[in-house]
Short mmCIF file of the N, C-alpha and C atoms (twelve columns), coordinates in Angstrom:
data_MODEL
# 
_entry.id   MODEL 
# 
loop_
_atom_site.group_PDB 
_atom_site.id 
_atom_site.type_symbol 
_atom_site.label_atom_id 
_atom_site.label_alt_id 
_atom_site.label_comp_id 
_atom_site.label_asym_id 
_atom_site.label_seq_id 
_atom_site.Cartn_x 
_atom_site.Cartn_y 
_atom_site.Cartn_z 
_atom_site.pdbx_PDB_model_num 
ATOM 1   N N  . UNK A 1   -9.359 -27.052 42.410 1 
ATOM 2   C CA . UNK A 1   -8.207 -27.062 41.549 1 
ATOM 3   C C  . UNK A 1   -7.545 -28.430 41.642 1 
ATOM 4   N N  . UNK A 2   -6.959 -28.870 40.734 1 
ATOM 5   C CA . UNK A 2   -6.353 -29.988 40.263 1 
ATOM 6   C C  . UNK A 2   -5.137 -30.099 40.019 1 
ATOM 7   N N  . UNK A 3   -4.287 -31.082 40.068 1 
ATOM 8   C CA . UNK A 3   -2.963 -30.925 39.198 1 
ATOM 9   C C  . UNK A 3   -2.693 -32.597 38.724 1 
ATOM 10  N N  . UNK A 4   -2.339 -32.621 38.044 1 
ATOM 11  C CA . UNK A 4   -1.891 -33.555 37.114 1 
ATOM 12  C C  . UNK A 4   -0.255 -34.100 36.911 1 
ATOM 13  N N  . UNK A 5   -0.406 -35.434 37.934 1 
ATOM 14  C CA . UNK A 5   0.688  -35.844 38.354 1 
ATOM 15  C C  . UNK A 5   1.526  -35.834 37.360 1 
ATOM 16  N N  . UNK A 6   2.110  -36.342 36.192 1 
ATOM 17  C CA . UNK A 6   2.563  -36.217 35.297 1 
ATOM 18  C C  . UNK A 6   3.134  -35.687 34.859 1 
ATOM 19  N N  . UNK A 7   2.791  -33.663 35.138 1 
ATOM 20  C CA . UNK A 7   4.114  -32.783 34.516 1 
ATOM 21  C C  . UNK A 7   4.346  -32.487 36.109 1 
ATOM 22  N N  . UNK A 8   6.178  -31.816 35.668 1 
ATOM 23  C CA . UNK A 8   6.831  -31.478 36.592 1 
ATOM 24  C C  . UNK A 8   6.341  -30.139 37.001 1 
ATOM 25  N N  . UNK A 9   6.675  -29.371 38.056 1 
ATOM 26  C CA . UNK A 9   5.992  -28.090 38.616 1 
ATOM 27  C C  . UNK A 9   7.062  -27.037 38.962 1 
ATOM 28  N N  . UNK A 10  8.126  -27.510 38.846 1 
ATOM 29  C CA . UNK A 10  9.464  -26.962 39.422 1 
ATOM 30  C C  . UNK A 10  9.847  -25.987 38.251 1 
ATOM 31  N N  . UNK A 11  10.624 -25.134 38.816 1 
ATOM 32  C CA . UNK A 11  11.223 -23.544 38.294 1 
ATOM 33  C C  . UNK A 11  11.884 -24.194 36.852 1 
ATOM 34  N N  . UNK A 12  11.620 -23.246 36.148 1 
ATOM 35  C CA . UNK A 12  12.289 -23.678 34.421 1 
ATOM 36  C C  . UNK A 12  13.903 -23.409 34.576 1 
ATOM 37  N N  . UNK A 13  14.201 -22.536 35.526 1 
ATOM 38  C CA . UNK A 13  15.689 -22.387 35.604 1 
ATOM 39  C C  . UNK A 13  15.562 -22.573 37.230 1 
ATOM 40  N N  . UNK A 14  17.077 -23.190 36.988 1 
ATOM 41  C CA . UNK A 14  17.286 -23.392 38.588 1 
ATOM 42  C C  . UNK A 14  18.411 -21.984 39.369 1 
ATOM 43  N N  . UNK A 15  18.653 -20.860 38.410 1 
ATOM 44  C CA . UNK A 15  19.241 -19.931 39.166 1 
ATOM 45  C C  . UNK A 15  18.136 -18.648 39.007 1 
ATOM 46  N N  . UNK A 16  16.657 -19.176 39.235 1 
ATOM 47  C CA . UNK A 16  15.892 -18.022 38.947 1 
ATOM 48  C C  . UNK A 16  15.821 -16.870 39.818 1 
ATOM 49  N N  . UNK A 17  16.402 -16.809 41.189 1 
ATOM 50  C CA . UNK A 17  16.048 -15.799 41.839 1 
ATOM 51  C C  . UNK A 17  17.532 -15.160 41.346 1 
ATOM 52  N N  . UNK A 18  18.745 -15.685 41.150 1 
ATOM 53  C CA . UNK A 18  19.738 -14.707 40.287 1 
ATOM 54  C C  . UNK A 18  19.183 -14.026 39.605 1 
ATOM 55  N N  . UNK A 19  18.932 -14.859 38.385 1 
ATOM 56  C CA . UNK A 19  18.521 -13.985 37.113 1 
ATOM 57  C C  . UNK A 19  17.518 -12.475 37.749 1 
ATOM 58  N N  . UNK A 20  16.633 -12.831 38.563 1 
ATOM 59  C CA . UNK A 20  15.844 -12.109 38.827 1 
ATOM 60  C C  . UNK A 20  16.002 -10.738 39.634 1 
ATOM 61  N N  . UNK A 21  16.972 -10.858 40.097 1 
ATOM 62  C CA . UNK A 21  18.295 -9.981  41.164 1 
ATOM 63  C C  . UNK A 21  18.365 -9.293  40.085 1 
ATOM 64  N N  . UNK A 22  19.179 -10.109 39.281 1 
ATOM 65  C CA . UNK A 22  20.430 -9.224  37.859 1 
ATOM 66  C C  . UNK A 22  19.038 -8.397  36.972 1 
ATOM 67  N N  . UNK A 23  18.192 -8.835  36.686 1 
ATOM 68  C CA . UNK A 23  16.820 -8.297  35.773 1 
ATOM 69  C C  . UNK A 23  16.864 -6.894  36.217 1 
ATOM 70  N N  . UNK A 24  16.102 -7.029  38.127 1 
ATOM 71  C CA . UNK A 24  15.728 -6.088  38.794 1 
ATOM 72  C C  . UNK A 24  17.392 -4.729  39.010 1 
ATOM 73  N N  . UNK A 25  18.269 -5.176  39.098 1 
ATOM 74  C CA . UNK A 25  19.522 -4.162  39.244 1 
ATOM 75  C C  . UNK A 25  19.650 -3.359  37.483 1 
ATOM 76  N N  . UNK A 26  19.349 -4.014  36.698 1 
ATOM 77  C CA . UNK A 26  19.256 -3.399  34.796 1 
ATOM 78  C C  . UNK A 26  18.139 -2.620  35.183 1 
ATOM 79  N N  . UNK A 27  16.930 -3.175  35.813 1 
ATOM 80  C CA . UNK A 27  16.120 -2.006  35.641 1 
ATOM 81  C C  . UNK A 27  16.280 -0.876  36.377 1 
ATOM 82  N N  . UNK A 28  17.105 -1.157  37.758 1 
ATOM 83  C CA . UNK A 28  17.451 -0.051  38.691 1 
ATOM 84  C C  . UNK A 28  18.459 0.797   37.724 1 
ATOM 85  N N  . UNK A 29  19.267 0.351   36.948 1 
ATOM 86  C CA . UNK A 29  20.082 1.319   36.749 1 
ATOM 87  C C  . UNK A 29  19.276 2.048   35.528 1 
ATOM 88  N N  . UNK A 30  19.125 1.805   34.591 1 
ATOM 89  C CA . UNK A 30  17.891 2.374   33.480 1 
ATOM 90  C C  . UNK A 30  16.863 3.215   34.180 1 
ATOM 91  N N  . UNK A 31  16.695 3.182   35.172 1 
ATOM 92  C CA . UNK A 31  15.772 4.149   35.976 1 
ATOM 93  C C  . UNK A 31  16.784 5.570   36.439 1 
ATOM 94  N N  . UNK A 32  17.500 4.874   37.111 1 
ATOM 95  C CA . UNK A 32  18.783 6.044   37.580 1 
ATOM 96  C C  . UNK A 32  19.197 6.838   36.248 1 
ATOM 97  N N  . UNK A 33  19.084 6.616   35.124 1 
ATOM 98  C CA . UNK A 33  19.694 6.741   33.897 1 
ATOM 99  C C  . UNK A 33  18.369 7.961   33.408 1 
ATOM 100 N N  . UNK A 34  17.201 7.518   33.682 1 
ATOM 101 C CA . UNK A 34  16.180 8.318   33.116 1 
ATOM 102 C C  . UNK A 34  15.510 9.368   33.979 1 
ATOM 103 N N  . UNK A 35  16.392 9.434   35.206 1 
ATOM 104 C CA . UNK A 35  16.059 10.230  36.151 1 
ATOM 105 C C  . UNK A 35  17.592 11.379  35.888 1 
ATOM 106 N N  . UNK A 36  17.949 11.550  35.380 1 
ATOM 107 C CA . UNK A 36  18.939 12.174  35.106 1 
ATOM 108 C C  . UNK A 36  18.373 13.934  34.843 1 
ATOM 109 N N  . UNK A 37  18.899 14.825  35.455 1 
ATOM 110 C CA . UNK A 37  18.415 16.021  35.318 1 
ATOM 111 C C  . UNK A 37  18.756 16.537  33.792 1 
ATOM 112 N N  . UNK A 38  19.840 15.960  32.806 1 
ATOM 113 C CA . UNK A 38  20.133 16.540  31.626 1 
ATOM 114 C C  . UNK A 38  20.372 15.223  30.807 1 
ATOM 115 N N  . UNK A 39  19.552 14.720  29.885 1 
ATOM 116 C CA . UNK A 39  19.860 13.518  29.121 1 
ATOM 117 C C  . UNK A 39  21.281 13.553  28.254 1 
ATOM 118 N N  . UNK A 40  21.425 12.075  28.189 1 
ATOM 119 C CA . UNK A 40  22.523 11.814  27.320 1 
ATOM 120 C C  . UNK A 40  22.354 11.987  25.697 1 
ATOM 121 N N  . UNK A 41  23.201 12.356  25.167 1 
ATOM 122 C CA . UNK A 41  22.642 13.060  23.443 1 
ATOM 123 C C  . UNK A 41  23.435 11.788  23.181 1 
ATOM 124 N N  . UNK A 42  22.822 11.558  21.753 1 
ATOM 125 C CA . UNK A 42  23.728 10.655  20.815 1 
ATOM 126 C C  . UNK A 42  23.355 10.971  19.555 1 
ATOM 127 N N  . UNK A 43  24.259 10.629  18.523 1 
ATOM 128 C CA . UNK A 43  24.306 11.327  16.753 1 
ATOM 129 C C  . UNK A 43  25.459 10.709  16.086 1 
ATOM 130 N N  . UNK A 44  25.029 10.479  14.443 1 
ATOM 131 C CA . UNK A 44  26.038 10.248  13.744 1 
ATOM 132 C C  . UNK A 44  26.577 11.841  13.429 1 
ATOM 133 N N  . UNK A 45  27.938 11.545  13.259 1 
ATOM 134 C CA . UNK A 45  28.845 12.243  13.005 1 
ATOM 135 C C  . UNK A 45  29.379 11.997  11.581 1 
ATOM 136 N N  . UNK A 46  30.666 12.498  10.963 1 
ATOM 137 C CA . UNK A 46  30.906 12.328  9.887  1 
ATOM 138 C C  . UNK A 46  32.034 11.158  10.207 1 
ATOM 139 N N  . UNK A 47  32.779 11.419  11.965 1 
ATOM 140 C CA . UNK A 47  33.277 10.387  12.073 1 
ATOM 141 C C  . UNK A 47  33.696 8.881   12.602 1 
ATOM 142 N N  . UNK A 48  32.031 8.809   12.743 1 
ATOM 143 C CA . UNK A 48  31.526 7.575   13.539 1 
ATOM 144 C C  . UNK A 48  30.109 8.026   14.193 1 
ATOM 145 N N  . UNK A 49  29.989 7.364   15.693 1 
ATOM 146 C CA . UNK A 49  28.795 7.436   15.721 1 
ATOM 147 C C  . UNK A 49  29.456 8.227   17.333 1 
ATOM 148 N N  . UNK A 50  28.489 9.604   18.187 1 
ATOM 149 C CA . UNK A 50  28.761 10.506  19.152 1 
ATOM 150 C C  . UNK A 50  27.984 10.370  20.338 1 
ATOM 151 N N  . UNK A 51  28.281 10.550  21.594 1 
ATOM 152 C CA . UNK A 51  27.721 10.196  23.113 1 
ATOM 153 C C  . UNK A 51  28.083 11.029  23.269 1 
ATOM 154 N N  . UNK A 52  27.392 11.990  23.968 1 
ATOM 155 C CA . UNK A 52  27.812 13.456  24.696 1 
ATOM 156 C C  . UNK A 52  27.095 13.103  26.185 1 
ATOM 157 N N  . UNK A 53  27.997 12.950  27.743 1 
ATOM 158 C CA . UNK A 53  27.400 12.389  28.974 1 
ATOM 159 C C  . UNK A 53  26.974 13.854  29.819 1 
ATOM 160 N N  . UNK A 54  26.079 13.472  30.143 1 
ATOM 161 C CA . UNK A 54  25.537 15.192  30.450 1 
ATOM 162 C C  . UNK A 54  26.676 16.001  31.761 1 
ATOM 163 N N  . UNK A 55  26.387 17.451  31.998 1 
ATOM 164 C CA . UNK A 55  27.556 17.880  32.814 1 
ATOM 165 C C  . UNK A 55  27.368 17.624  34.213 1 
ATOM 166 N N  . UNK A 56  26.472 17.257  34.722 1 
ATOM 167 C CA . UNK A 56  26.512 16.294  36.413 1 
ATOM 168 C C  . UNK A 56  27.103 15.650  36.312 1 
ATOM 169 N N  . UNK A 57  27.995 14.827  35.258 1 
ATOM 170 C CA . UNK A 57  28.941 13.666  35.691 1 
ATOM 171 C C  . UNK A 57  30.227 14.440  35.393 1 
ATOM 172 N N  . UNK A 58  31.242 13.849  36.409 1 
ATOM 173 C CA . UNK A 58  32.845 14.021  36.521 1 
ATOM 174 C C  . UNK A 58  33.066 12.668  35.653 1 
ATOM 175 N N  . UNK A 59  33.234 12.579  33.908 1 
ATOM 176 C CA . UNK A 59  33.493 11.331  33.375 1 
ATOM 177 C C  . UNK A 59  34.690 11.062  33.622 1 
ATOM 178 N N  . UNK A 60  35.788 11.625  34.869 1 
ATOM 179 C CA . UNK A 60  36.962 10.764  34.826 1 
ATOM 180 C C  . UNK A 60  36.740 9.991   36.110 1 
ATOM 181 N N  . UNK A 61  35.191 10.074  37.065 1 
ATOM 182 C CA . UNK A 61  35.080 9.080   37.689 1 
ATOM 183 C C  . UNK A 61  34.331 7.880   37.727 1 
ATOM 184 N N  . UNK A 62  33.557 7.839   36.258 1 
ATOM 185 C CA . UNK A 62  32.771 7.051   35.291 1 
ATOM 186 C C  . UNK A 62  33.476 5.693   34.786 1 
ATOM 187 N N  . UNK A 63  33.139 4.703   35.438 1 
ATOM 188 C CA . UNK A 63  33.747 3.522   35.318 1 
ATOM 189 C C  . UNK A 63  33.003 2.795   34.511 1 
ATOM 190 N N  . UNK A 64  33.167 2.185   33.170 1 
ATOM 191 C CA . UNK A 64  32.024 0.903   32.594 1 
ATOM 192 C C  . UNK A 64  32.293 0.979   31.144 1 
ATOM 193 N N  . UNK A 65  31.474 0.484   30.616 1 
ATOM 194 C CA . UNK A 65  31.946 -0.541  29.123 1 
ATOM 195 C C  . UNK A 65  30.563 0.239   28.263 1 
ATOM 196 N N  . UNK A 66  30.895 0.415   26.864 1 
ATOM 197 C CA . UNK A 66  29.725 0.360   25.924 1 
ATOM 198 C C  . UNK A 66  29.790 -0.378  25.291 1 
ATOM 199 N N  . UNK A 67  28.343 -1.112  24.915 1 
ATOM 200 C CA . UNK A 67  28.711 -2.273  24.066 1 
ATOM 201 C C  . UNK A 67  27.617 -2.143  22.902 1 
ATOM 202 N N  . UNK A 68  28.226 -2.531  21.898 1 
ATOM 203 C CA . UNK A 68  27.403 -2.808  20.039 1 
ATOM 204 C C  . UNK A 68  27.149 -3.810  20.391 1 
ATOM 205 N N  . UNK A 69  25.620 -3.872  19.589 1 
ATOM 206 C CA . UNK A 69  25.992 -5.187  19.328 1 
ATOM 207 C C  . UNK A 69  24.910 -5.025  17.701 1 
ATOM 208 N N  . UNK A 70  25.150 -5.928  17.243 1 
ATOM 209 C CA . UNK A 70  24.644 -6.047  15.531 1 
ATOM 210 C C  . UNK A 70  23.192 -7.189  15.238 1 
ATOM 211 N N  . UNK A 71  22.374 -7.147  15.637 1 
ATOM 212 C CA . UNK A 71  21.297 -7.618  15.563 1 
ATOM 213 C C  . UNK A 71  21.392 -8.595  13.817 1 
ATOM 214 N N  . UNK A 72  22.005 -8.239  13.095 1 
ATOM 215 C CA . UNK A 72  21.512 -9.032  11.912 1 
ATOM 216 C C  . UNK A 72  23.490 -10.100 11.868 1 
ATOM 217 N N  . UNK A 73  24.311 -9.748  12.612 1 
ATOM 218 C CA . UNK A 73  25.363 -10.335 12.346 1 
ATOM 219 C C  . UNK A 73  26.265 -10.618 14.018 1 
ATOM 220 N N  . UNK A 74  25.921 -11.420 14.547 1 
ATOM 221 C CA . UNK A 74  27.434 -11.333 16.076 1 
ATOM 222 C C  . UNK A 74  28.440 -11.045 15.734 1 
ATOM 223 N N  . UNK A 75  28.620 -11.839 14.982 1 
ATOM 224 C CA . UNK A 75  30.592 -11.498 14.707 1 
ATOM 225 C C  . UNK A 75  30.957 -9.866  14.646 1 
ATOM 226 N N  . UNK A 76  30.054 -9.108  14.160 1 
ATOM 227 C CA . UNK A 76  30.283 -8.203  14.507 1 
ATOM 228 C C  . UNK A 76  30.067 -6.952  15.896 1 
ATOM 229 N N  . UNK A 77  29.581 -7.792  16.750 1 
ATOM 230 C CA . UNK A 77  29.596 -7.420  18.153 1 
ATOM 231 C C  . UNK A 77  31.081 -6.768  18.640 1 
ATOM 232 N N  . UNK A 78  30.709 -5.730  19.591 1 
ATOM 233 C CA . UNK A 78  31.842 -5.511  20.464 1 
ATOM 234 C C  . UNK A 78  31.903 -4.594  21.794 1 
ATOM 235 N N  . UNK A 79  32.410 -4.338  22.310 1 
ATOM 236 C CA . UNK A 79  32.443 -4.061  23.591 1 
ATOM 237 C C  . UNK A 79  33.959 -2.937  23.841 1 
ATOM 238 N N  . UNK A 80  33.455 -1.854  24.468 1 
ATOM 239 C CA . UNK A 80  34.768 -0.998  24.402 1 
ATOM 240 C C  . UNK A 80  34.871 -0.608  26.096 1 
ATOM 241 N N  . UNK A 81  35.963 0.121   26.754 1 
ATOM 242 C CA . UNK A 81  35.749 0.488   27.956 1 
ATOM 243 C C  . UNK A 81  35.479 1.709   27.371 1 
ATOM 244 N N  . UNK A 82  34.499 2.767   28.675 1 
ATOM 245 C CA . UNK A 82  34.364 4.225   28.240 1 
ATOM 246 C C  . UNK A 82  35.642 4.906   28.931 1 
ATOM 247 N N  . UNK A 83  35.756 5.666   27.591 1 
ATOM 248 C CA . UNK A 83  36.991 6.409   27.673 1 
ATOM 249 C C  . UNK A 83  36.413 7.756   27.051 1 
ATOM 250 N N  . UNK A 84  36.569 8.847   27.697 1 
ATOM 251 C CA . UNK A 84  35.838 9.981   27.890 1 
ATOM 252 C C  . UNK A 84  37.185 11.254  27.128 1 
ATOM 253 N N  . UNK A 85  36.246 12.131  26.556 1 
ATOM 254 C CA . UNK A 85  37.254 13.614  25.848 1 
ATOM 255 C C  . UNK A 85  36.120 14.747  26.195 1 
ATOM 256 N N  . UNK A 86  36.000 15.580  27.145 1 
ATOM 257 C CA . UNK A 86  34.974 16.667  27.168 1 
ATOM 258 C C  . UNK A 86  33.922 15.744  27.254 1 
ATOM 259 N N  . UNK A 87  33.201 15.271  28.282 1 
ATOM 260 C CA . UNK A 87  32.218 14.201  28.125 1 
ATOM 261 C C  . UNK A 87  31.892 13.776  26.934 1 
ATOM 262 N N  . UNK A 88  32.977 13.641  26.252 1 
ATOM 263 C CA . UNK A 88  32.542 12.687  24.774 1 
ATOM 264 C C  . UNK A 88  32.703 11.083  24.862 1 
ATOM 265 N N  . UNK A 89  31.904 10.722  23.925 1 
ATOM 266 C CA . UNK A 89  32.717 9.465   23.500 1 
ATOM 267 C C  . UNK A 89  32.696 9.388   22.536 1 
ATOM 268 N N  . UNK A 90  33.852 8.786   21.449 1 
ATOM 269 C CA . UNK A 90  33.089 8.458   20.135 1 
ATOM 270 C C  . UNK A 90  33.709 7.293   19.251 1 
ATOM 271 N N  . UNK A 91  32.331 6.982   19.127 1 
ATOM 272 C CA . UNK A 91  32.653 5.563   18.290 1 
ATOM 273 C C  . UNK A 91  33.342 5.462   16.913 1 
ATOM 274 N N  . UNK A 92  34.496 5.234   16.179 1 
ATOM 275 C CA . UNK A 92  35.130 5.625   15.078 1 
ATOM 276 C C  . UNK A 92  34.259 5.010   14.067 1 
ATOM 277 N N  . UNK A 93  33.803 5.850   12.943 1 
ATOM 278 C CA . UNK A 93  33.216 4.615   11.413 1 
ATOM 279 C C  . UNK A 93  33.973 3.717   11.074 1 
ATOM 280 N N  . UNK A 94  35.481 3.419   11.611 1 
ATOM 281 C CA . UNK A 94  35.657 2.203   10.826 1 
ATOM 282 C C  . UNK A 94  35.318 0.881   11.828 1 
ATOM 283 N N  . UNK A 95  34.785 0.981   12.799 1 
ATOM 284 C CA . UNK A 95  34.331 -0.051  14.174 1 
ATOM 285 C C  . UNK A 95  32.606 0.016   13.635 1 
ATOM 286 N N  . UNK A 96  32.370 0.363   12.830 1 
ATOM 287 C CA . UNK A 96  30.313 0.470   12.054 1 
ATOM 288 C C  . UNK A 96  30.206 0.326   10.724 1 
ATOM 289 N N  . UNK A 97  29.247 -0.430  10.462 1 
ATOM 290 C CA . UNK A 97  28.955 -0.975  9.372  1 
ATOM 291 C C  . UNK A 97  27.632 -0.451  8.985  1 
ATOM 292 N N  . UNK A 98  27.297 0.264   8.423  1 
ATOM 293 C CA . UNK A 98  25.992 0.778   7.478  1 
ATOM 294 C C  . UNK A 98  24.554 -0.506  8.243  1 
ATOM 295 N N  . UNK A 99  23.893 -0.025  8.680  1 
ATOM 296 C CA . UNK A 99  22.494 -0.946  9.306  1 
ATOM 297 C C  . UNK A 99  21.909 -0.523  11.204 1 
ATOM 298 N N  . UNK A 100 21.479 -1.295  11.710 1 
ATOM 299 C CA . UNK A 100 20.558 -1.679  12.867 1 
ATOM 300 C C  . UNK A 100 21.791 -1.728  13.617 1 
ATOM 301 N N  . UNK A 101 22.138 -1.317  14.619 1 
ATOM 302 C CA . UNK A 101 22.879 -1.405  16.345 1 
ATOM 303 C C  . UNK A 101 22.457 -1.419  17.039 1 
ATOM 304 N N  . UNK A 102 22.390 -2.233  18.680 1 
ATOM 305 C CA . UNK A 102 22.078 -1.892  19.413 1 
ATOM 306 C C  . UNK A 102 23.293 -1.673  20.858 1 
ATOM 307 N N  . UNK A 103 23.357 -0.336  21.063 1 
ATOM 308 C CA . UNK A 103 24.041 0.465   21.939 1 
ATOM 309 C C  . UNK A 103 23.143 0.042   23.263 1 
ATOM 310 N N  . UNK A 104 24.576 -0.643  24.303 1 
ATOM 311 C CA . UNK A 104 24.341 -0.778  25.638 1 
ATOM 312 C C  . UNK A 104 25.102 0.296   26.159 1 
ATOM 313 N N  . UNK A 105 25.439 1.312   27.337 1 
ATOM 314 C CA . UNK A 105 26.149 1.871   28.106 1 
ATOM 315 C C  . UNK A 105 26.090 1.262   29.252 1 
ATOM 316 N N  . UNK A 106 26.894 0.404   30.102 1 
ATOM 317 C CA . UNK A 106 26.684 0.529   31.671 1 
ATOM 318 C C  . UNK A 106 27.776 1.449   32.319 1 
ATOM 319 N N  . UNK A 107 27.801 1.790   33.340 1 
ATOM 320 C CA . UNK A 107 28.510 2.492   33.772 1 
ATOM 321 C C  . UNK A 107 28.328 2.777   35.989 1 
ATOM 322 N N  . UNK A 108 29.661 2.690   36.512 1 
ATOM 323 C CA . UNK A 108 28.943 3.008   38.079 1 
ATOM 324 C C  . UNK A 108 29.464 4.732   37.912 1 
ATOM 325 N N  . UNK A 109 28.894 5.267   38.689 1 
ATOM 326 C CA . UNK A 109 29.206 6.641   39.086 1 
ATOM 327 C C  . UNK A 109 29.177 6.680   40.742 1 
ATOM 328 N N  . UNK A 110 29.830 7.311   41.738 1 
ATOM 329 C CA . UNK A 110 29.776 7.472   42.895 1 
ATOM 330 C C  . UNK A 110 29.069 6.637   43.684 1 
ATOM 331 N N  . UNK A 111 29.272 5.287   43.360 1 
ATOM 332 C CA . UNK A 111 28.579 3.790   43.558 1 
ATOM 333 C C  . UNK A 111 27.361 3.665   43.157 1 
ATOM 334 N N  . UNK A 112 27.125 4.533   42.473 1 
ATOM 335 C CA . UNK A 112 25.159 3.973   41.685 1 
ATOM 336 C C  . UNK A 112 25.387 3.685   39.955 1 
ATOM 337 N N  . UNK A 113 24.808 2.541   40.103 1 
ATOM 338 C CA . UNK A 113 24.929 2.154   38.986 1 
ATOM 339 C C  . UNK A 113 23.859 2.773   37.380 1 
ATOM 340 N N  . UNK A 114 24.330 2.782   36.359 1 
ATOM 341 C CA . UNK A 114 23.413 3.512   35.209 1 
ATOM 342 C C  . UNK A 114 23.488 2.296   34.150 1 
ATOM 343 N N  . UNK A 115 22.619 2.443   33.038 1 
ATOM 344 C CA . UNK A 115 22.594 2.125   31.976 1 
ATOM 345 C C  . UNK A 115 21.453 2.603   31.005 1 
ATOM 346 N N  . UNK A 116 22.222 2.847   29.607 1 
ATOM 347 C CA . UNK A 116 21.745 3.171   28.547 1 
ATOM 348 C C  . UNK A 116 21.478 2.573   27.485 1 
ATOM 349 N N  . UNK A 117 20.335 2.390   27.033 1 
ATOM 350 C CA . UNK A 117 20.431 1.637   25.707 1 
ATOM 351 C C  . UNK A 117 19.551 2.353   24.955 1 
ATOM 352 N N  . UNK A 118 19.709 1.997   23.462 1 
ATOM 353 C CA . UNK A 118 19.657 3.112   22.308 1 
ATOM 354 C C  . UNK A 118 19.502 2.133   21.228 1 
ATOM 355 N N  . UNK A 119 18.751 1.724   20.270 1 
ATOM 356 C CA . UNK A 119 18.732 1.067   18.608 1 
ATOM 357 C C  . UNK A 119 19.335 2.543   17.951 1 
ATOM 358 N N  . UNK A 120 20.250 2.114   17.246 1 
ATOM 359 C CA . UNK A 120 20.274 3.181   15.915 1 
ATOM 360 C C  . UNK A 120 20.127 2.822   14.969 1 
ATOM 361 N N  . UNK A 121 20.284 3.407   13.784 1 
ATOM 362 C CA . UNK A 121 20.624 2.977   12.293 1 
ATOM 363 C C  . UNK A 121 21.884 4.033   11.927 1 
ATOM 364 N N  . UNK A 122 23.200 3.095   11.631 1 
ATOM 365 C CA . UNK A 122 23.848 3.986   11.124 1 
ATOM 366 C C  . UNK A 122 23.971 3.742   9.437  1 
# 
């Protein structure tokens, strides 16, 4: 084997074992998320878009953010804290625009971390 003085050999990012931490903890929680004894439902509604969090969780000790985001537009991105009614959540139609979303959930529960993600079309 050979190498060729000329190109550099060094890491393309210099915070790669971060990134690689943060990668590996998204996939830990997406695992925790799919190991779940009763999945999370989601549906349009007539008045927005619906998250129903299954009944193993106490959602008033459910700490974390859902976030849109709009694949064909940013500006219309956004980010809400979860705020829970009967393990609901729900996203109002006037915060959605007719097209492609993509729904993040993170969330900690009793210090383990989760996350959900979902494409819709509303």
């Amino acid at each position: 084997m050979s190498t060729d003085e000329k190109f550099s050999h060094d890491l393309v990012t210099e915070d790669y074992y971060a990134k690689e931490m943060a990668y590996q903890n998204e996939i830990d929680a997406e695992t925790n998320t799919q190991n779940l004894i009763e999945k999370i439902e989601s549906k349009k509604v007539p008045t927005g878009w619906l998250i129903v969090f299954p009944t193993e969780f106490d959602t008033s000790k459910i700490k974390g953010t859902i976030a849109l985001y709009r694949p064909s537009n940013q500006q219309l991105d956004f980010e809400l804290p979860l705020i829970f009614k009967d393990r609901k959540l729900h996203i109002p139609d006037k915060n959605l625009i007719g097209g492609r979303w993509n729904i993040t959930i993170d969330w900690i529960y009793q210090d383990k971390a989760f996350m959900y993600k979902e494409k819709i079309v509303y």
